[in-house]
Amino acid sequence: MTEELKDPSASSGDTVSASPPVISVMLIVEDADAAVAWYKTALGATELWNLGGVAGLEISGAAFFLHEVNPENRTETSPSQTGVTSTRIEVFADDPDTFIERAVAAGAIAGAGIEDHQVPWGTHRQGGFTDPSGHKWSVGDRSPLGPFPR
């Protein structure tokens, strides 16, 4: 799906094709290098780029970003510093059990356990963990990714 956008540099009324928007997250961490290493080991992330303190990663094509704590900006504080987080990262995988097991083996704190939930479209398997920086991750099968009703 692409959208047509007006090109401000083109003649009046001209349009250009654009890719659809992409949503991602930027996680605030205390030590970006340590966090990059952990996400690579624990979640199989691939490093896209690293500017020292800010890095781009991806897991199976889903990009996310890390930013080291900025003492000059109170809003850029890690959950491990504040003791709270307001965002939960959602991952949808073919095998959520193995994804969670790998993270826990690398030092994540396991959530309440992975279980099957009955939802209107059927069974949804989901569990989670908290990463070493204090971010909450929910990991489930891909069942919520389609439209409903089906």
mmCIF file of C-alpha atoms in Angstrom, residues 5-16:
data_model
loop_
_atom_site.group_PDB
_atom_site.id
_atom_site.type_symbol
_atom_site.label_atom_id
_atom_site.label_comp_id
_atom_site.label_asym_id
_atom_site.label_seq_id
_atom_site.Cartn_x
_atom_site.Cartn_y
_atom_site.Cartn_z
ATOM 1 C CA LEU A 5 1.686 12.844 -1.498
ATOM 2 C CA LYS A 6 1.968 16.308 -2.957
ATOM 3 C CA ASP A 7 5.561 17.104 -3.777
ATOM 4 C CA PRO A 8 6.222 20.638 -2.489
ATOM 5 C CA SER A 9 9.118 21.012 -4.949
ATOM 6 C CA ALA A 10 7.012 19.992 -7.963
ATOM 7 C CA SER A 11 4.532 21.953 -10.025
ATOM 8 C CA SER A 12 1.111 22.539 -8.506
ATOM 9 C CA GLY A 13 -0.902 19.321 -8.268
ATOM 10 C CA ASP A 14 1.989 16.904 -8.913
ATOM 11 C CA THR A 15 2.195 13.859 -6.647
ATOM 12 C CA VAL A 16 4.887 11.353 -5.764
#
